[in-house]
Coordinates of C-alpha atoms in Angstrom, one line a residue:
Chain A
M1 CA 0.9 -7.1 -13.8
A2 CA 3.2 -6.5 -16.6
E3 CA 3.1 -10.2 -17.5
R4 CA -0.4 -10.0 -18.4
T5 CA -1.1 -10.1 -22.2
E6 CA -2.8 -7.0 -24.0
E7 CA -5.8 -9.5 -24.4
Q8 CA -5.9 -10.4 -20.7
H9 CA -5.6 -6.7 -19.7
A10 CA -8.3 -5.7 -22.1
E11 CA -10.5 -8.5 -20.7
K12 CA -10.0 -7.6 -17.2
M13 CA -10.7 -3.7 -17.9
K14 CA -13.9 -4.7 -19.8
K15 CA -15.0 -6.8 -16.7
R16 CA -14.3 -3.9 -14.3
Q17 CA -16.0 -1.3 -16.6
A18 CA -19.1 -3.6 -16.6
A19 CA -18.9 -4.0 -12.7
H20 CA -18.6 -0.2 -12.5
E21 CA -21.6 0.5 -14.7
K22 CA -23.7 -2.0 -12.9
I23 CA -23.0 -0.5 -9.4
G24 CA -23.4 3.0 -11.0
A25 CA -26.8 2.1 -12.1
T26 CA -28.0 1.3 -8.8
K27 CA -26.8 4.8 -7.4
T28 CA -29.7 6.8 -8.0
V29 CA -30.1 8.8 -4.7
D30 CA -29.1 12.4 -4.1
K31 CA -28.9 13.2 -0.5
G32 CA -27.2 15.8 1.9
L33 CA -24.7 13.7 3.8
L34 CA -23.4 13.8 7.2
I35 CA -19.6 13.3 6.8
V36 CA -17.2 12.5 9.7
N37 CA -13.4 12.8 9.3
T38 CA -11.8 11.3 12.3
G39 CA -8.6 9.5 13.5
K40 CA -5.3 10.5 14.7
G41 CA -3.8 11.0 11.2
K42 CA -3.4 14.1 9.2
G43 CA -6.1 15.3 6.5
K44 CA -9.3 15.6 8.5
T45 CA -9.5 19.2 8.1
T46 CA -7.8 19.5 4.8
A47 CA -10.0 16.9 3.2
A48 CA -13.0 18.8 4.6
L49 CA -11.4 21.9 3.0
G50 CA -11.1 19.9 -0.2
M51 CA -14.9 19.5 -0.2
V52 CA -15.5 23.1 0.7
V53 CA -13.4 24.0 -2.4
R54 CA -15.3 21.6 -4.7
A55 CA -18.6 22.9 -3.4
I56 CA -17.3 26.6 -4.0
G57 CA -16.4 25.6 -7.4
H58 CA -20.0 24.5 -8.1
G59 CA -21.5 27.7 -7.2
K60 CA -22.8 26.5 -3.8
K61 CA -22.7 28.4 -0.5
V62 CA -20.7 27.1 2.5
G63 CA -20.5 27.8 6.1
V64 CA -17.3 27.1 8.1
V65 CA -17.1 27.3 11.8
Q66 CA -13.8 26.5 13.4
F67 CA -14.2 25.4 17.1
V68 CA -10.5 25.0 17.8
K69 CA -8.0 27.7 17.3
G70 CA -5.4 27.4 14.7
A71 CA -6.8 24.2 12.9
M72 CA -7.8 26.6 9.9
T73 CA -5.8 29.5 9.4
T74 CA -4.5 32.1 7.1
G75 CA -3.9 29.8 4.1
E76 CA -7.6 28.8 3.5
K77 CA -8.9 32.3 4.6
A78 CA -7.1 34.1 1.7
V79 CA -9.0 31.4 -0.7
F80 CA -12.4 32.0 1.1
D81 CA -11.9 35.6 0.7
A82 CA -11.9 35.3 -3.0
F83 CA -15.5 33.9 -2.8
P84 CA -17.0 36.4 -0.4
N85 CA -20.5 35.5 -1.4
Q86 CA -20.2 31.8 -1.1
V87 CA -18.2 31.3 1.9
E88 CA -19.0 32.3 5.5
F89 CA -15.8 31.6 7.6
K90 CA -16.4 31.9 11.5
P91 CA -13.0 31.3 13.2
M92 CA -14.7 30.9 16.8
G93 CA -12.2 28.7 18.6
E94 CA -10.1 31.6 20.0
G95 CA -10.6 30.5 23.6
F96 CA -10.5 26.6 23.0
T97 CA -6.8 25.6 23.5
W98 CA -4.8 24.3 26.2
D99 CA -3.4 27.7 26.5
T100 CA -6.6 29.0 28.3
Q101 CA -6.9 26.4 31.3
D102 CA -10.4 28.0 31.9
R103 CA -13.1 25.5 31.2
A104 CA -16.0 27.8 31.9
R105 CA -14.8 30.2 29.1
D106 CA -14.1 27.2 26.9
I107 CA -17.5 26.0 27.3
A108 CA -18.9 29.5 26.5
V109 CA -16.8 29.7 23.3
A110 CA -17.8 26.1 22.0
R111 CA -21.5 27.2 22.7
E112 CA -21.1 30.3 20.7
A113 CA -19.5 28.4 17.7
W114 CA -22.2 25.9 17.9
D115 CA -24.9 28.4 17.8
E116 CA -23.2 29.7 14.5
V117 CA -23.4 25.9 13.0
K118 CA -26.8 25.5 14.3
R119 CA -27.9 28.8 12.4
M120 CA -26.1 27.7 9.1
I121 CA -27.8 24.3 9.4
A122 CA -31.1 25.8 9.8
D123 CA -30.6 28.5 7.1
P124 CA -31.7 27.1 3.7
S125 CA -29.3 29.4 1.8
Y126 CA -26.2 27.2 3.0
D127 CA -25.4 24.0 1.0
M128 CA -22.8 22.7 3.1
V129 CA -21.7 23.4 6.6
L130 CA -18.3 22.3 8.1
A131 CA -18.0 22.2 11.8
D132 CA -14.2 21.8 12.1
E133 CA -12.8 20.0 15.1
L134 CA -16.2 19.9 16.7
N135 CA -15.3 16.3 17.7
I136 CA -12.8 17.8 20.2
V137 CA -15.3 19.9 21.9
L138 CA -17.7 17.1 22.2
R139 CA -14.9 14.9 23.6
Y140 CA -14.3 17.4 26.4
D141 CA -18.2 17.4 27.0
Y142 CA -18.2 21.0 26.3
L143 CA -21.4 20.5 24.2
P144 CA -24.2 17.9 25.0
L145 CA -23.9 15.3 22.3
D146 CA -27.7 14.9 22.1
E147 CA -28.1 18.6 20.9
V148 CA -25.5 18.1 18.2
L149 CA -27.2 14.8 17.1
E150 CA -30.4 16.5 16.9
A151 CA -29.6 19.5 15.0
V152 CA -27.6 17.3 12.5
T153 CA -30.4 14.8 12.0
A154 CA -33.1 17.6 11.5
R155 CA -31.0 19.3 8.6
A156 CA -32.7 19.8 5.3
P157 CA -32.6 16.8 3.0
M158 CA -30.0 18.1 0.6
K159 CA -27.8 19.8 3.2
H160 CA -24.2 18.4 3.6
V161 CA -22.7 18.6 7.0
I162 CA -18.9 17.8 7.7
V163 CA -17.6 17.2 11.1
T164 CA -13.9 16.7 11.8
G165 CA -11.6 15.9 14.6
R166 CA -10.2 13.0 16.3
N167 CA -12.2 10.7 18.8
A168 CA -15.6 11.3 16.9
P169 CA -18.3 10.2 19.3
E170 CA -19.9 6.7 18.6
G171 CA -23.5 8.5 18.4
L172 CA -22.3 10.8 15.7
V173 CA -20.7 7.9 13.7
E174 CA -23.8 6.0 14.0
I175 CA -25.9 8.6 12.3
A176 CA -23.3 9.7 9.8
D177 CA -23.4 8.8 6.1
L178 CA -19.8 8.8 5.3
V179 CA -17.0 8.3 7.7
T180 CA -13.4 8.3 7.2
E181 CA -10.5 7.5 9.7
M182 CA -7.2 9.3 8.9
T183 CA -4.4 7.1 10.2
L184 CA -0.8 8.3 10.5
V185 CA 1.8 6.0 9.0
K186 CA 4.7 8.4 9.2
H187 CA 5.0 11.9 10.4
P188 CA 7.9 14.3 9.9
F189 CA 7.4 16.2 13.2
R190 CA 8.3 13.3 15.4
E191 CA 11.2 11.9 13.4
Q192 CA 12.7 14.8 11.6
N193 CA 11.9 17.7 13.8
V194 CA 10.3 19.5 10.9
R195 CA 7.9 22.4 12.2
A196 CA 4.6 23.2 10.9
Q197 CA 4.8 24.9 7.4
A198 CA 2.7 27.4 5.3
G199 CA 0.8 25.3 2.9
I200 CA 1.0 22.2 4.8
E201 CA -0.2 22.7 8.3
F202 CA -1.7 26.3 8.0
Chain B
M1 CA -14.5 14.2 31.9
A2 CA -17.1 16.4 33.2
E3 CA -16.4 15.1 36.8
R4 CA -13.1 16.7 37.0
T5 CA -12.8 19.9 39.1
E6 CA -11.9 23.3 37.6
E7 CA -8.6 22.9 39.4
Q8 CA -7.8 19.6 38.0
H9 CA -8.8 20.6 34.6
A10 CA -6.6 23.6 34.8
E11 CA -3.6 21.6 36.1
K12 CA -4.2 18.9 33.3
M13 CA -4.4 21.7 30.5
K14 CA -1.2 23.5 32.1
K15 CA 0.8 20.0 31.8
R16 CA -0.5 19.6 28.1
Q17 CA 0.6 23.2 27.4
A18 CA 4.1 22.5 28.8
A19 CA 4.4 19.3 26.8
H20 CA 3.4 21.2 23.8
E21 CA 5.9 23.8 24.2
K22 CA 8.7 21.3 24.8
I23 CA 8.0 19.3 21.7
G24 CA 7.6 22.7 19.7
A25 CA 11.0 23.8 20.8
T26 CA 12.5 20.7 19.0
K27 CA 10.8 21.4 15.8
T28 CA 13.1 23.9 14.0
V29 CA 13.6 22.4 10.7
D30 CA 11.8 23.5 7.4
K31 CA 11.9 21.1 4.6
G32 CA 10.0 20.4 1.4
L33 CA 7.9 17.2 2.4
L34 CA 7.2 14.3 0.3
I35 CA 3.6 13.7 1.4
V36 CA 1.5 10.4 0.4
N37 CA -2.3 10.1 0.9
T38 CA -3.1 6.4 0.6
G39 CA -5.8 3.9 1.5
K40 CA -8.9 2.6 0.4
G41 CA -11.0 5.6 2.2
K42 CA -12.1 8.8 0.7
G43 CA -10.0 12.0 1.4
K44 CA -7.0 11.3 -0.4
T45 CA -7.3 13.7 -3.1
T46 CA -9.5 16.1 -1.0
A47 CA -6.8 16.4 1.6
A48 CA -4.3 17.2 -1.0
L49 CA -6.7 19.7 -2.6
G50 CA -6.8 21.3 0.9
M51 CA -3.0 21.6 1.0
V52 CA -3.1 23.1 -2.4
V53 CA -5.6 25.8 -1.2
R54 CA -3.5 26.6 1.8
A55 CA -0.6 27.0 -0.3
I56 CA -2.4 29.1 -2.8
G57 CA -3.6 31.3 0.2
H58 CA 0.1 31.9 1.3
G59 CA 0.9 33.1 -2.3
K60 CA 2.7 29.9 -3.3
K61 CA 3.0 28.4 -6.8
V62 CA 1.4 25.0 -7.3
G63 CA 1.3 22.5 -10.1
V64 CA -1.4 19.9 -10.0
V65 CA -1.3 16.8 -12.5
Q66 CA -4.1 14.5 -12.6
F67 CA -3.3 11.0 -13.8
V68 CA -6.8 9.4 -13.6
K69 CA -9.6 10.9 -15.3
G70 CA -12.4 12.3 -12.9
A71 CA -10.4 12.2 -9.9
M72 CA -10.4 15.9 -9.9
T73 CA -13.1 17.8 -11.9
T74 CA -14.9 20.9 -12.5
G75 CA -15.2 21.8 -8.6
E76 CA -11.7 22.5 -8.0
K77 CA -11.1 23.8 -11.4
A78 CA -13.3 26.7 -10.9
V79 CA -11.1 27.6 -7.8
F80 CA -7.9 27.1 -9.4
D81 CA -9.1 29.5 -12.1
A82 CA -9.6 32.1 -9.7
F83 CA -5.7 32.0 -9.2
P84 CA -4.4 31.8 -12.6
N85 CA -0.8 32.9 -11.6
Q86 CA -0.6 30.4 -8.8
V87 CA -2.1 27.2 -10.0
E88 CA -1.0 25.2 -13.1
F89 CA -3.7 22.5 -13.5
K90 CA -3.0 19.6 -15.9
P91 CA -5.7 17.0 -16.2
M92 CA -3.8 14.4 -18.0
G93 CA -5.7 11.2 -17.3
E94 CA -8.0 11.3 -20.2
G95 CA -6.9 7.8 -21.4
F96 CA -6.4 6.2 -18.0
T97 CA -9.6 4.4 -17.0
W98 CA -11.2 1.1 -17.4
D99 CA -13.1 2.6 -20.1
T100 CA -10.1 2.5 -22.5
Q101 CA -9.0 -1.1 -22.3
D102 CA -5.9 -0.1 -24.1
R103 CA -2.7 -0.5 -22.0
A104 CA -0.4 1.0 -24.8
R105 CA -2.3 4.2 -24.8
D106 CA -2.8 4.2 -21.1
I107 CA 1.1 3.9 -20.7
A108 CA 1.7 6.7 -23.0
V109 CA -0.7 8.9 -21.2
A110 CA 0.9 8.1 -17.8
R111 CA 4.1 9.1 -19.5
E112 CA 3.0 12.3 -20.6
A113 CA 1.4 13.1 -17.2
W114 CA 4.6 12.0 -15.5
D115 CA 6.6 14.3 -17.7
E116 CA 4.5 17.3 -16.7
V117 CA 5.3 16.4 -13.0
K118 CA 8.9 16.0 -13.6
R119 CA 9.1 19.4 -15.2
M120 CA 7.2 21.1 -12.4
I121 CA 9.5 19.3 -9.8
A122 CA 12.6 20.5 -11.6
D123 CA 11.2 24.1 -12.2
P124 CA 12.3 26.2 -9.1
S125 CA 9.0 28.6 -9.5
Y126 CA 6.8 25.8 -8.2
D127 CA 6.6 25.4 -4.4
M128 CA 4.3 22.5 -4.4
V129 CA 3.5 19.7 -7.0
L130 CA 0.6 17.4 -6.6
A131 CA 0.7 14.0 -8.6
D132 CA -3.0 13.0 -8.1
E133 CA -3.6 9.3 -8.3
L134 CA 0.0 8.7 -9.4
N135 CA -0.2 5.5 -7.1
I136 CA -2.7 4.0 -9.4
V137 CA -0.4 4.3 -12.5
L138 CA 2.4 2.8 -10.5
R139 CA 0.3 0.0 -9.3
Y140 CA -0.5 -0.9 -13.1
D141 CA 3.4 -0.6 -13.8
Y142 CA 2.7 2.1 -16.2
L143 CA 5.9 4.0 -14.9
P144 CA 8.9 2.6 -13.6
L145 CA 8.9 3.2 -9.9
D146 CA 12.7 3.8 -9.9
E147 CA 12.3 6.9 -12.2
V148 CA 9.6 8.3 -9.9
L149 CA 11.6 7.7 -6.7
E150 CA 14.6 9.3 -8.3
A151 CA 12.9 12.4 -9.5
V152 CA 11.1 13.0 -6.1
T153 CA 14.2 12.4 -4.1
A154 CA 16.2 15.0 -6.2
R155 CA 13.6 17.7 -5.7
A156 CA 14.8 21.0 -4.3
P157 CA 15.1 21.1 -0.4
M158 CA 12.0 23.3 0.1
K159 CA 9.8 21.9 -2.5
H160 CA 6.6 20.0 -1.5
V161 CA 5.6 17.0 -3.4
I162 CA 2.1 15.2 -2.8
V163 CA 1.3 11.9 -4.3
T164 CA -2.2 10.3 -3.8
G165 CA -3.9 7.1 -4.6
R166 CA -4.6 3.9 -3.0
N167 CA -1.8 1.0 -2.7
A168 CA 1.1 3.4 -2.6
P169 CA 4.2 1.3 -3.5
E170 CA 6.4 0.4 -0.6
G171 CA 9.5 2.1 -2.0
L172 CA 7.5 5.5 -2.1
V173 CA 6.3 5.2 1.6
E174 CA 9.8 4.4 2.5
I175 CA 11.2 7.7 1.3
A176 CA 8.1 9.6 2.4
D177 CA 8.0 12.2 5.1
L178 CA 4.3 12.1 5.8
V179 CA 2.2 9.1 5.0
T180 CA -1.5 9.1 6.0
E181 CA -3.8 6.1 5.3
M182 CA -7.4 7.0 4.7
T183 CA -9.5 4.2 6.0
L184 CA -13.2 3.7 5.0
V185 CA -15.4 3.4 8.1
K186 CA -18.7 3.9 6.6
H187 CA -19.7 4.9 2.7
P188 CA -23.1 6.1 1.6
F189 CA -22.6 4.6 -1.8
R190 CA -22.7 0.9 -0.8
E191 CA -25.4 1.0 2.0
Q192 CA -27.8 3.8 0.5
N193 CA -27.3 3.9 -3.3
V194 CA -26.3 7.5 -2.9
R195 CA -24.6 8.8 -6.3
A196 CA -21.6 11.0 -6.6
Q197 CA -22.6 14.5 -5.9
A198 CA -21.3 18.0 -6.6
G199 CA -19.1 19.3 -3.9
I200 CA -18.4 16.0 -2.5
E201 CA -17.1 13.7 -5.0
F202 CA -16.5 16.3 -7.8

């Protein structure tokens, strides 16, 4: 693009600005969004975490429920702790991991975590609710999808709900407002034997 | 999967656990990663932000330089401000937007922002450096790619560098450790005329 003249550049930017303003003018709706971060790549939980941080910065109250052990850990907890009146963090996934090999217990733990999410969705004091790795639990049929869809659909008009985890069920994607798929292009674990590191994975 | 017996389930989880442990045993390397979040979807900046939050939570020092105006805003700033000794936030992209239509000025602003990134990469006190939307600047040839690749390659062995923005240049992807592409599956802006909202976009 370096070959373009200054005039051509200015012209192009002007057009882009006009297009941007035109689109902006049609955007007039505020709405609580159902956001789904899925795919096999990294960044599903971290992107949700970024939204939580933004919401906190705007003085909003956020509920965070973790369905799978270890998906969120000490790193974010320390930051959440700095905003005790704005974040309620429930790391519920203690039992749900391939370390347990006990489906009945996993289902009970999933139910307990889901009850927390339902409570936060129903409580008007929460502006945003993050159900981290809920998709994993749904994938294993540990919770009835219909119950999840129903609760999420019945949320207050301005409440944001974020669901993360690979293999988002089709029914959830269908009713979602914003769906992003994270795709792995390159990963240091496989190729370089790099282990999980503080600030990156946890 | 609900049809599987308890025994089959336990067996499968056992195998998964064994595989997980086997892979884990090969992961012995700690390394400062070059991380690239690209693609047309959402979540590039927010996922980087999530990593920044994790790093902060682990007591690490992070430098954040914003190349494009508005990519990061008031939401995250309020949270960064809560950790003044751990985060240096430089919102440098004031001039770089299609509102300016002045390439010479945009190049100067990009250069100024890049100088900040270079300083943070060279300064051993920073554990992580986020160059937010640097890819956009590279896409416009506002900075020489070679200079960026050289500085990033010369980073200290344990320093993490995160680069975000769509259209990551091939040369950057080649030397990166972890590359994730965010793909848009569904977006409320286009279909529902929902505007940018606090806690989600800013």
